[in-house]
Coordinates of C-alpha atoms in Angstrom, one line a residue:
Chain A
M351 CA 2.0 -2.8 -6.8
R352 CA 5.2 -4.8 -7.1
G353 CA 8.1 -2.5 -6.9
V354 CA 11.3 -1.6 -5.2
R355 CA 9.6 0.3 -2.4
F356 CA 7.4 -2.7 -1.4
T357 CA 10.4 -5.0 -1.5
A358 CA 12.6 -2.6 0.5
A359 CA 10.1 -2.2 3.3
L360 CA 9.6 -6.0 3.6
G361 CA 13.3 -6.4 3.4
L362 CA 13.8 -4.1 6.4
V363 CA 11.2 -6.0 8.4
L364 CA 13.0 -9.3 7.6
L365 CA 16.4 -7.9 8.2
I366 CA 15.4 -7.3 11.8
G367 CA 13.0 -10.3 12.1
L368 CA 15.2 -13.0 10.6
T369 CA 18.3 -11.7 12.5
L370 CA 16.3 -12.1 15.8
L371 CA 15.2 -15.6 14.7
F372 CA 18.8 -16.5 14.0
V373 CA 20.1 -15.1 17.3
T374 CA 17.3 -16.8 19.4
G375 CA 18.1 -20.0 17.5
L376 CA 21.7 -19.8 18.4
L377 CA 20.7 -19.1 22.0
S378 CA 18.6 -22.3 22.1
Y379 CA 21.7 -24.3 21.0
A380 CA 23.7 -22.7 23.8
A381 CA 20.8 -23.4 26.3
Y382 CA 21.5 -27.2 25.8
N383 CA 25.0 -26.7 27.1
P384 CA 26.3 -28.8 24.2
D385 CA 30.0 -28.2 25.2
L386 CA 29.3 -29.9 28.5
A387 CA 28.7 -33.5 27.5
S388 CA 28.1 -35.3 24.2
V389 CA 24.6 -36.4 25.3
N390 CA 23.6 -32.7 25.2
D391 CA 25.0 -32.2 21.7
K392 CA 23.4 -33.2 18.5
T393 CA 26.0 -31.3 16.3
P394 CA 29.4 -32.3 17.8
D395 CA 31.0 -31.6 14.4
R396 CA 30.0 -27.9 14.6
G397 CA 33.7 -26.7 14.5
W398 CA 33.9 -23.0 14.6
L399 CA 30.2 -22.5 14.4
G400 CA 30.0 -22.9 18.2
F401 CA 32.4 -20.1 18.8
Y402 CA 29.8 -18.2 20.8
L403 CA 28.8 -20.9 23.3
F404 CA 28.6 -19.9 26.9
D405 CA 27.4 -21.3 30.2
W406 CA 23.7 -21.1 30.0
P407 CA 22.4 -19.2 33.1
T408 CA 19.6 -20.0 35.5
H409 CA 18.5 -16.4 35.8
P410 CA 16.0 -15.2 34.9
Y411 CA 14.1 -18.5 35.3
W412 CA 11.9 -17.6 32.3
L413 CA 14.8 -17.0 30.0
Y414 CA 14.4 -20.1 27.8
R415 CA 10.6 -19.7 27.8
L416 CA 11.1 -16.2 26.4
T417 CA 13.8 -16.9 23.8
Q418 CA 12.4 -20.1 22.5
G419 CA 8.8 -18.8 22.6
F420 CA 9.9 -15.8 20.6
H421 CA 11.9 -18.0 18.2
V422 CA 9.0 -20.2 17.2
T423 CA 6.0 -17.7 17.6
V424 CA 7.7 -14.9 15.8
G425 CA 9.0 -17.3 13.3
V426 CA 5.4 -18.4 12.5
A427 CA 4.3 -14.8 12.4
L428 CA 7.0 -13.9 9.9
I429 CA 5.9 -16.5 7.3
P430 CA 3.5 -14.1 5.5
V431 CA 6.3 -11.5 5.3
V432 CA 8.7 -14.0 3.8
L433 CA 6.0 -15.1 1.3
A434 CA 5.3 -11.5 0.4
K435 CA 9.0 -10.7 0.0
L436 CA 9.5 -13.7 -2.3
W437 CA 6.4 -12.7 -4.3
S438 CA 7.7 -9.1 -4.7
V439 CA 11.0 -10.3 -6.2
I440 CA 9.7 -13.1 -8.4
P441 CA 10.4 -11.2 -11.7
R442 CA 14.1 -11.5 -10.8
F443 CA 13.9 -15.3 -10.8
F444 CA 12.9 -15.2 -14.5
A445 CA 15.1 -12.3 -15.5
L446 CA 16.8 -12.4 -18.9
P447 CA 19.6 -12.8 -19.6
P448 CA 20.0 -15.1 -16.6
V449 CA 23.5 -14.0 -16.0
T450 CA 25.1 -10.7 -17.0
S451 CA 28.5 -10.9 -15.3
L452 CA 30.6 -13.0 -13.0
A453 CA 29.5 -11.0 -10.0
H454 CA 25.9 -11.5 -11.1
A455 CA 26.4 -15.2 -11.5
L456 CA 27.8 -15.4 -8.0
E457 CA 25.0 -13.4 -6.6
R458 CA 22.4 -15.7 -8.1
L459 CA 24.3 -18.6 -6.6
S460 CA 24.2 -16.9 -3.2
L461 CA 20.5 -16.4 -3.6
V462 CA 20.1 -20.2 -3.6
L463 CA 21.6 -20.1 -0.1
L464 CA 19.4 -17.3 0.9
V465 CA 16.0 -18.4 -0.5
G466 CA 16.6 -22.1 -0.2
G467 CA 18.0 -21.6 3.3
A468 CA 15.2 -19.5 4.5
L469 CA 12.5 -21.8 3.2
F470 CA 14.4 -24.9 4.4
E471 CA 14.5 -23.4 7.9
F472 CA 10.8 -22.4 7.9
V473 CA 9.7 -25.8 6.5
T474 CA 11.9 -27.9 8.9
G475 CA 10.9 -25.7 11.9
V476 CA 7.2 -25.8 11.1
L477 CA 7.2 -29.6 10.5
N478 CA 9.2 -30.2 13.7
I479 CA 6.9 -28.4 16.0
Q480 CA 4.0 -30.5 14.6
L481 CA 6.1 -33.7 15.2
D482 CA 5.9 -34.4 11.5
Y483 CA 9.5 -35.7 10.9
L484 CA 9.4 -35.7 7.2
F485 CA 12.8 -34.1 6.7
P486 CA 15.8 -36.2 5.8
G487 CA 17.8 -36.5 9.1
S488 CA 18.0 -35.2 12.6
F489 CA 16.1 -31.9 13.1
Y490 CA 18.8 -30.5 15.3
R491 CA 21.5 -31.0 12.6
L492 CA 19.4 -29.8 9.6
H493 CA 18.0 -26.8 11.4
F494 CA 21.3 -25.7 13.0
Y495 CA 23.6 -26.1 9.9
G496 CA 20.8 -24.9 7.6
A497 CA 20.5 -21.7 9.7
W498 CA 24.2 -21.0 9.2
V499 CA 24.1 -21.6 5.4
F500 CA 21.1 -19.3 5.3
F501 CA 22.8 -16.7 7.4
G502 CA 25.8 -16.5 5.1
G503 CA 23.5 -15.7 2.2
F504 CA 21.5 -13.3 4.3
V505 CA 24.5 -11.2 5.3
A506 CA 25.8 -11.0 1.7
H507 CA 22.3 -10.1 0.5
A508 CA 21.8 -7.4 3.1
A509 CA 25.2 -5.9 2.3
L510 CA 24.6 -5.9 -1.4
K511 CA 21.0 -4.5 -1.2
M512 CA 21.5 -2.0 1.6
P513 CA 22.5 0.9 -0.7
K514 CA 19.2 0.4 -2.6
V515 CA 17.2 0.2 0.5
L516 CA 18.9 3.3 1.9
R517 CA 18.1 5.1 -1.3
V518 CA 14.4 4.3 -1.0
I519 CA 14.5 5.4 2.7
R520 CA 16.3 8.7 2.0
S521 CA 14.0 9.5 -0.9
G522 CA 11.1 9.4 1.6
E523 CA 9.2 7.2 -0.8
L524 CA 8.9 4.5 1.7
R525 CA 6.4 6.5 3.7
S526 CA 4.8 8.7 1.0
G527 CA 4.5 5.8 -1.4
A528 CA 2.9 3.7 1.3
A529 CA 0.5 6.4 2.3
E530 CA -0.7 7.2 -1.2
P531 CA -3.1 4.6 -2.4
G532 CA -2.7 5.6 -6.0
A533 CA 1.1 5.9 -6.1
G534 CA 1.8 2.3 -5.4
A535 CA -0.8 1.1 -7.8
V536 CA 0.8 2.8 -10.7
P537 CA 4.4 1.8 -10.5
G538 CA 7.1 2.9 -12.9
A539 CA 4.8 5.3 -14.8
G540 CA 6.1 5.4 -18.3
P541 CA 7.2 8.4 -20.3
D542 CA 3.7 9.0 -21.6
S543 CA 2.1 9.3 -18.2
G544 CA 1.1 12.8 -17.2
P545 CA 2.3 14.7 -14.2
G546 CA 1.1 13.5 -10.8
P547 CA 2.2 11.2 -8.1
G548 CA 2.8 8.3 -10.5
A549 CA 5.2 10.3 -12.6
R550 CA 7.1 11.6 -9.7
V551 CA 7.6 8.1 -8.2
G552 CA 8.5 6.7 -11.6
A553 CA 11.1 9.4 -12.1
S554 CA 12.9 8.7 -8.8
F555 CA 13.1 5.0 -9.4
A556 CA 13.6 4.7 -13.1
D557 CA 15.6 1.6 -12.5
D558 CA 12.8 -0.2 -10.7
D559 CA 13.2 -3.6 -12.4
L560 CA 10.8 -5.2 -9.9
A561 CA 7.8 -3.2 -11.0
S562 CA 5.7 -4.6 -13.8
P563 CA 6.3 -2.8 -17.2
A564 CA 2.7 -3.3 -18.0
P565 CA 0.8 -3.7 -14.7
A566 CA -2.7 -5.0 -14.6
A567 CA -5.4 -2.6 -13.4
P568 CA -4.8 -2.2 -9.6
T569 CA -7.0 -4.1 -7.2
V570 CA -5.2 -2.9 -4.1
S571 CA -2.9 0.0 -3.1
R572 CA 0.5 -0.5 -1.7
R573 CA -0.8 0.5 1.7
G574 CA -3.5 -2.1 1.2
A575 CA -0.9 -4.8 0.4
F576 CA 1.2 -3.9 3.5
A577 CA -2.0 -4.1 5.5
L578 CA -2.7 -7.6 4.1
V579 CA 0.8 -8.8 5.0
G580 CA 0.5 -7.2 8.4
V581 CA -2.9 -8.7 9.1
G582 CA -1.6 -12.1 8.0
S583 CA 1.3 -11.7 10.3
L584 CA -0.8 -10.6 13.2
F585 CA -3.3 -13.3 12.6
M586 CA -0.6 -16.0 12.8
L587 CA 0.9 -14.3 15.9
L588 CA -2.4 -14.2 17.7
T589 CA -3.4 -17.8 16.8
T590 CA 0.0 -19.2 17.9
A591 CA 1.1 -17.2 21.0
G592 CA -1.5 -18.9 23.2
R593 CA 0.6 -22.1 23.3
S594 CA 2.9 -20.2 25.6
I595 CA 0.2 -19.3 28.1
D596 CA -1.9 -21.5 30.4
G597 CA -5.5 -20.8 31.3
P598 CA -8.3 -19.8 29.0
L599 CA -6.0 -17.9 26.6
R600 CA -4.5 -21.2 25.5
R601 CA -7.7 -21.6 23.5
T602 CA -6.5 -18.8 21.2
A603 CA -3.9 -21.1 19.8
L604 CA -6.5 -22.6 17.5
L605 CA -4.4 -24.8 15.3
A606 CA -0.9 -24.6 16.9
P607 CA 0.5 -27.8 18.4
H608 CA 0.2 -27.9 22.2
G609 CA -2.3 -25.0 21.9
W610 CA -6.0 -25.1 22.4
E611 CA -6.2 -27.5 25.3
N612 CA -4.3 -29.0 28.2
P613 CA -4.1 -32.8 28.7
G614 CA -6.6 -32.9 31.5
D615 CA -7.4 -31.0 34.6
G616 CA -6.0 -31.0 38.1
P617 CA -2.5 -30.5 39.5
N618 CA -0.9 -32.5 36.6
G619 CA -3.1 -31.1 33.9
F620 CA -0.3 -29.2 32.0
Q621 CA 1.5 -29.8 28.8
I622 CA 3.5 -33.0 28.2
N623 CA 6.3 -33.3 25.7
K624 CA 6.3 -37.1 25.6
T625 CA 4.0 -39.4 27.6
A626 CA 5.4 -42.3 29.5
A627 CA 3.8 -44.8 27.2
S628 CA 5.3 -43.2 24.1
V629 CA 8.9 -43.7 25.3
G630 CA 8.4 -47.1 26.9
V631 CA 8.3 -46.2 30.5
R632 CA 5.9 -48.6 32.3
A633 CA 4.1 -47.9 35.6
V634 CA 5.5 -51.1 37.0
D635 CA 9.0 -49.8 36.8
T636 CA 8.1 -46.8 39.0
T637 CA 6.5 -48.6 42.0
D638 CA 7.9 -49.3 45.4
T639 CA 10.9 -51.2 43.9
W640 CA 12.2 -48.0 42.3
R641 CA 15.4 -46.6 43.8
L642 CA 17.3 -43.5 42.9
T643 CA 21.1 -44.0 42.7
V644 CA 23.1 -41.0 43.8
S645 CA 26.7 -41.4 42.8
G646 CA 29.9 -39.4 43.6
P647 CA 33.1 -39.6 45.6
A648 CA 31.1 -40.8 48.6
G649 CA 30.1 -43.9 46.6
D650 CA 26.7 -45.0 45.5
V651 CA 23.7 -44.1 47.7
R652 CA 20.4 -45.8 46.9
L653 CA 17.2 -43.9 48.0
S654 CA 13.6 -44.9 47.9
R655 CA 10.9 -42.3 47.2
A656 CA 10.0 -42.3 50.9
Q657 CA 13.6 -41.6 51.9
L658 CA 13.7 -38.7 49.4
L659 CA 10.4 -37.3 50.8
A660 CA 12.0 -37.5 54.2
M661 CA 14.8 -35.1 53.2
A662 CA 14.4 -31.4 53.3
Q663 CA 11.7 -30.4 50.8
H664 CA 11.8 -27.2 48.8
T665 CA 9.3 -25.5 46.5
S666 CA 10.2 -23.9 43.1
E667 CA 7.8 -22.0 40.9
L668 CA 9.0 -22.8 37.4
P669 CA 7.6 -23.3 33.9
I670 CA 8.3 -26.0 31.4
A671 CA 9.5 -24.5 28.2
C672 CA 10.0 -26.8 25.1
V673 CA 12.4 -26.3 22.2
E674 CA 9.2 -26.6 20.1
G675 CA 8.2 -23.2 21.4
W676 CA 5.3 -24.1 23.7
S677 CA 5.5 -23.6 27.4
T678 CA 3.5 -23.8 30.5
S679 CA 2.9 -21.2 33.2
N680 CA 4.8 -21.6 36.4
Q681 CA 4.1 -24.9 38.2
S682 CA 4.7 -25.3 41.9
W683 CA 7.3 -28.1 42.1
R684 CA 8.3 -29.7 45.4
G685 CA 11.2 -31.9 46.1
V686 CA 14.9 -32.2 47.1
R687 CA 17.5 -29.6 46.0
L688 CA 20.1 -31.0 43.6
R689 CA 22.8 -29.5 45.8
D690 CA 21.5 -31.4 48.8
L691 CA 21.8 -34.6 46.8
A692 CA 25.3 -33.5 45.7
A693 CA 26.3 -33.2 49.4
L694 CA 25.1 -36.7 49.9
A695 CA 27.3 -37.8 47.0
G696 CA 30.3 -36.3 48.6
F697 CA 30.3 -32.6 47.5
P698 CA 29.3 -30.7 50.7
A699 CA 30.1 -27.4 49.1
G700 CA 30.6 -26.1 45.5
P701 CA 29.1 -29.1 43.8
P702 CA 30.1 -29.9 40.2
G703 CA 27.8 -30.7 37.3
V704 CA 25.7 -33.9 37.2
F705 CA 25.0 -36.6 34.7
V706 CA 21.3 -37.5 34.9
E707 CA 20.0 -40.9 33.6
S708 CA 16.3 -41.8 33.2
L709 CA 14.4 -45.1 33.3
Q710 CA 13.4 -44.3 29.8
P711 CA 14.7 -47.3 27.7
S712 CA 15.0 -45.5 24.4
G713 CA 14.9 -42.1 22.6
A714 CA 16.9 -39.0 22.6
F715 CA 17.6 -37.2 25.9
R716 CA 16.9 -40.2 28.1
S717 CA 20.1 -38.8 29.8
G718 CA 21.3 -35.3 30.1
A719 CA 24.1 -33.3 31.7
L720 CA 23.6 -30.3 33.9
R721 CA 26.3 -27.7 34.6
D722 CA 27.6 -26.7 38.0
N723 CA 25.7 -23.4 38.0
Q724 CA 22.5 -25.3 37.4
V725 CA 23.2 -27.8 40.2
R726 CA 24.1 -25.0 42.6
D727 CA 21.0 -22.9 42.0
G728 CA 18.7 -23.4 45.0
R729 CA 15.7 -23.6 42.8
S730 CA 17.0 -26.7 40.9
L731 CA 15.1 -29.7 42.3
L732 CA 14.7 -33.4 42.0
A733 CA 10.9 -32.8 42.0
L734 CA 8.6 -35.4 43.6
R735 CA 5.4 -33.5 43.7
V736 CA 3.8 -30.7 41.6
N737 CA 1.0 -28.3 42.4
G738 CA 0.3 -30.1 45.7
A739 CA 0.0 -33.6 44.3
D740 CA 2.4 -36.5 43.4
L741 CA 3.9 -36.2 40.0
S742 CA 1.8 -38.1 37.4
L743 CA 3.5 -40.8 35.4
D744 CA 3.5 -38.6 32.3
H745 CA 5.2 -35.8 34.2
G746 CA 8.0 -38.1 35.5
F747 CA 6.8 -40.0 38.5
P748 CA 8.6 -41.1 40.8
A749 CA 11.1 -38.1 40.4
R750 CA 12.1 -35.6 37.7
I751 CA 14.6 -32.8 37.3
I752 CA 13.4 -29.2 37.2
V753 CA 16.0 -26.5 36.6
P754 CA 15.3 -22.8 36.1
A755 CA 15.7 -21.6 32.4
A756 CA 16.7 -25.0 31.2
P757 CA 15.2 -26.4 27.9
G758 CA 12.4 -28.9 28.6
V759 CA 14.3 -32.0 27.5
L760 CA 17.0 -31.3 30.1
N761 CA 14.4 -31.5 32.9
T762 CA 14.8 -35.3 32.7
K763 CA 11.8 -37.4 33.8
W764 CA 11.7 -40.8 35.5
V765 CA 15.2 -40.2 37.0
A766 CA 17.0 -43.4 37.9
K767 CA 20.6 -42.2 38.5
L768 CA 22.5 -39.0 39.3
T769 CA 26.2 -39.0 38.9
F770 CA 27.8 -35.9 40.4
G771 CA 31.2 -34.9 39.0
A772 CA 30.8 -37.0 35.9
V773 CA 30.6 -34.0 33.6
Chain B
M129 CA 49.5 5.1 -16.8
R130 CA 47.3 4.5 -19.8
T131 CA 43.6 4.5 -19.2
S132 CA 41.3 2.4 -21.3
E133 CA 39.1 4.0 -23.9
P134 CA 35.4 3.9 -23.3
G135 CA 34.1 0.7 -24.9
G136 CA 37.6 -0.7 -25.1
P137 CA 38.6 -4.3 -24.2
A138 CA 39.4 -3.5 -20.6
R139 CA 36.0 -1.9 -20.1
R140 CA 34.2 -4.8 -21.7
Y141 CA 36.3 -7.2 -19.6
R142 CA 35.2 -5.3 -16.5
A143 CA 31.6 -5.4 -17.5
L144 CA 31.9 -9.2 -17.8
L145 CA 33.3 -9.4 -14.3
G146 CA 31.1 -7.0 -12.5
S147 CA 31.8 -5.2 -9.2
P148 CA 35.0 -6.5 -7.6
F149 CA 33.6 -5.8 -4.1
Q150 CA 30.6 -7.9 -5.0
I151 CA 32.8 -10.7 -6.2
V152 CA 34.9 -10.8 -3.1
L153 CA 31.9 -10.6 -0.8
L154 CA 30.1 -13.4 -2.6
L155 CA 33.2 -15.7 -2.8
A156 CA 33.6 -15.3 1.0
T157 CA 29.9 -16.2 1.4
L158 CA 30.2 -19.3 -0.8
A159 CA 33.4 -20.4 0.9
F160 CA 31.6 -20.1 4.3
A161 CA 28.6 -22.0 2.9
G162 CA 31.1 -24.7 1.9
Y163 CA 32.4 -24.9 5.4
V164 CA 28.9 -25.3 6.8
G165 CA 27.7 -27.3 3.8
V166 CA 29.9 -30.3 4.4
R167 CA 28.3 -30.5 7.9
L168 CA 24.8 -30.0 6.7
L169 CA 25.1 -32.6 3.9
K170 CA 26.6 -35.3 6.2
G171 CA 24.1 -38.1 6.1
D172 CA 21.6 -38.4 3.3
T173 CA 23.4 -35.8 1.1
F174 CA 21.2 -36.2 -2.0
L175 CA 17.9 -35.8 -0.1
I176 CA 19.2 -32.9 1.9
V177 CA 20.2 -31.1 -1.3
V178 CA 16.8 -31.9 -2.8
W179 CA 15.1 -30.4 0.3
F180 CA 17.2 -27.3 0.3
V181 CA 17.0 -26.4 -3.4
G182 CA 13.6 -28.0 -3.8
A183 CA 12.1 -25.7 -1.2
A184 CA 13.0 -22.7 -3.3
L185 CA 11.9 -24.3 -6.6
V186 CA 8.6 -25.6 -5.3
H187 CA 7.8 -22.2 -4.0
D188 CA 8.8 -20.3 -7.1
L189 CA 7.5 -22.7 -9.7
V190 CA 4.5 -24.2 -8.0
L191 CA 3.2 -22.4 -5.0
L192 CA 3.5 -18.8 -6.3
P193 CA 2.2 -19.5 -9.8
L194 CA -0.7 -21.4 -8.3
Y195 CA -1.9 -18.6 -5.9
S196 CA -1.2 -16.0 -8.5
A197 CA -3.4 -17.8 -11.1
A198 CA -6.2 -18.3 -8.5
D199 CA -6.0 -14.6 -7.6
R200 CA -6.2 -13.6 -11.3
T201 CA -9.1 -15.9 -12.0
V202 CA -11.2 -14.5 -9.1
T203 CA -10.2 -10.9 -10.0
A204 CA -11.2 -11.4 -13.7
A205 CA -14.4 -13.1 -12.8
L206 CA -15.5 -10.3 -10.4
G207 CA -14.4 -7.7 -12.9
R208 CA -16.8 -9.2 -15.5
V209 CA -19.6 -9.5 -13.1
R210 CA -19.3 -5.9 -12.2
K211 CA -19.0 -4.7 -15.8
A212 CA -22.2 -6.6 -16.7
A213 CA -24.1 -4.5 -14.2
P214 CA -25.2 -1.3 -16.0
S215 CA -25.6 0.8 -12.9
A216 CA -22.0 0.2 -12.0
R217 CA -20.9 1.3 -15.4
G218 CA -22.9 4.4 -15.3
A219 CA -21.5 5.3 -11.9
G220 CA -18.0 4.7 -13.2
Q221 CA -18.5 6.9 -16.2
T222 CA -19.9 9.9 -14.4
G223 CA -16.9 10.0 -12.1
L224 CA -19.0 12.0 -9.6
S225 CA -20.1 9.2 -7.2
G226 CA -16.6 8.5 -6.1
H227 CA -16.5 5.1 -7.9
D228 CA -13.6 4.3 -10.1
P229 CA -13.6 2.1 -13.1
W230 CA -11.8 -0.6 -11.2
A231 CA -14.4 -0.9 -8.4
G232 CA -15.4 -4.3 -9.7
R233 CA -11.9 -5.6 -9.6
R234 CA -11.4 -4.2 -6.2
L235 CA -14.2 -6.4 -4.9
V236 CA -11.6 -9.2 -5.1
N237 CA -10.3 -8.1 -1.7
F238 CA -13.4 -9.4 -0.1
V239 CA -12.5 -12.8 -1.3
R240 CA -8.7 -12.3 -1.2
V241 CA -8.4 -11.4 2.5
P242 CA -10.3 -14.3 4.1
A243 CA -8.9 -16.8 1.6
F244 CA -5.4 -15.5 2.3
L245 CA -5.8 -16.0 6.0
S246 CA -7.4 -19.3 5.7
L247 CA -4.9 -20.7 3.3
L248 CA -2.1 -19.3 5.4
L249 CA -3.3 -21.4 8.3
L250 CA -3.6 -24.4 6.1
L251 CA -0.1 -23.9 4.7
V252 CA 1.5 -23.7 8.1
W253 CA -0.6 -26.3 10.0
F254 CA -1.4 -28.8 7.2
P255 CA 0.2 -31.8 9.0
L256 CA -2.2 -31.3 11.9
I257 CA -5.2 -30.2 9.9
T258 CA -4.9 -33.1 7.5
G259 CA -4.4 -35.5 10.4
R260 CA -1.1 -36.9 9.1
V261 CA 0.7 -36.6 12.4
R262 CA 0.0 -40.0 14.0
R263 CA 2.4 -39.5 16.9
Y264 CA 0.8 -36.2 18.1
E265 CA -1.7 -38.0 20.3
P266 CA 0.5 -40.6 21.8
Y267 CA 3.4 -38.2 22.4
A268 CA 1.7 -35.1 23.7
G269 CA -1.3 -36.8 25.3
L270 CA -3.5 -34.4 23.4
S271 CA -6.3 -35.1 20.9
S272 CA -5.3 -35.0 17.3
E273 CA -9.0 -34.6 16.3
G274 CA -10.5 -31.2 15.9
F275 CA -7.8 -29.5 13.9
L276 CA -9.7 -29.9 10.5
E277 CA -12.9 -28.9 12.2
R278 CA -11.5 -25.8 13.8
W279 CA -9.8 -24.8 10.5
L280 CA -13.1 -25.1 8.7
L281 CA -14.9 -23.1 11.4
V282 CA -12.2 -20.3 11.3
T283 CA -12.5 -20.2 7.5
A284 CA -16.3 -20.0 7.6
A285 CA -16.0 -17.2 10.2
L286 CA -13.5 -15.3 8.1
F287 CA -15.8 -15.4 5.0
V288 CA -18.8 -14.4 7.1
C289 CA -16.9 -11.4 8.4
S290 CA -16.0 -10.5 4.9
A291 CA -19.6 -10.9 3.7
L292 CA -20.8 -8.6 6.6
C293 CA -18.3 -6.0 5.5
L294 CA -19.5 -6.2 1.9
V295 CA -23.1 -5.8 3.0
T296 CA -22.3 -2.9 5.3
R297 CA -20.4 -1.2 2.5
A298 CA -23.3 -1.7 0.1
L299 CA -25.8 -0.3 2.6
L300 CA -23.7 2.8 3.3
R301 CA -23.2 3.4 -0.4
R302 CA -26.9 3.1 -1.1
R303 CA -27.7 5.6 1.7
A304 CA -25.0 8.0 0.3
T305 CA -26.4 7.8 -3.2
K306 CA -30.0 8.3 -2.0
G307 CA -28.9 11.3 0.0
R308 CA -27.8 13.4 -2.9
P309 CA -29.4 14.4 -6.3
S310 CA -28.9 11.9 -9.1
A311 CA -25.9 12.6 -11.3
S312 CA -27.8 12.3 -14.5
H313 CA -30.1 15.2 -13.8

């Protein structure tokens, strides 16, 4: 069962899968616009590791919902593949002698980066989306730098093992071996085995040091083992993906956080990242005494909710997409365009970025910075209503930001002040 | 230019070093890991190292041996059960009924598949299933109840499906055996 063919096939799946996870992870960092303002950046000491950063676009509006939904959902679905891959190479961990050459010693060291890094990323990610902050430090830092450490080991490992994988592919054993129930079950057939598929396979991979020299009687074929991993992967996918869909399908996310149910019915009955109570926002701060301060070259303008409602109102159909991988369907937001507020602040045309501050007394992302392209997009709103009703307190009453394709936390709730040109 | 003899000191030296390409590639990797590592380890350095290396060690030395041992135990137990049944041994020896001598051991898959899926869910969602996430309800405004219940129900459903497959298989086999002349005559 265990053998170089099983490992090679899983390795190929992970080569593609983990690369996609890494890339979507980097995209998520870019989506925060960390180079715009320090409040958006949890890893300001990134140095060269932010070389790829770019202005996060607002088109298509579902971009972050897609990339981050993919990152988390596919990440969860790849867990069985990672476990199977590690199972398939476990003999290496106990190989004797532990080190045969300098190159081998370095390789084993790099495997700590690879295996430690991969498991570290999966564990921190899985704990974070369940709000179980067990890990020692800020999730953003650990997950971002951990990913880069992992990726270094991953690239080296892929480069070193690629010749072996290519050999398995070229030999055609990947397919024939997988399709022959017997062949996989009799790995590395010894010199005393008779002719037959086992002997043929054994001959072409005489150096298969992953196969057991004395395998126990088979209980499953290699095809069966692939099926088991595949079913596990599919099972995790199907019981997680629902947290990115509203409606009855959300129930399919049986155990995934923000899956199964919505927090209530009605116009405001969609997913909440953090309730008002959990971050110390009190209803009393959001009553008639609330004023929005809009600041810019024109000075400070203070607006009540009634005055905001008297301005030109626009509707945007946009989702909320969280870094934790869950998202809502499009909600119908209604409010004032950010660029109209920028005009009020003294930028009648070509508005700059805006610094947004919330009433929220504590916690990360109680303020955030939006880039000029986000302010200029006509769909970016200071929303006052959603789905035909006033915003609920948990969704940011009296007013919240909603920007196409922006990560959830940059859609600041309970907005108190907008400073145009401050970023 | 003198070439070294096979087995000479130069060759032995080379074997001790290994592939130069590999050495260069891995040194580059480790240097890069150092560049990132000083950033990763800022803060509670010791605990972060423990988490990083510990993740691999816990997997390789605890999780994997545990599930392997559990799998072996179940496989061995089912193998014994099957061997004890004389009819099964007879079928295995004739080699005509399509049974193989390991049929008993293969039964383990009817336990293995549902157990694998159920434990996979537990492994990934244990913070929610075990109810250790106190902030889930206040933060998300969602109930933190029901995760354990749903996990148990899913587990039950998986094993029921497996049992149904087993029963179906047994019925089909019995029909197939009845439909043809007995192998012993």
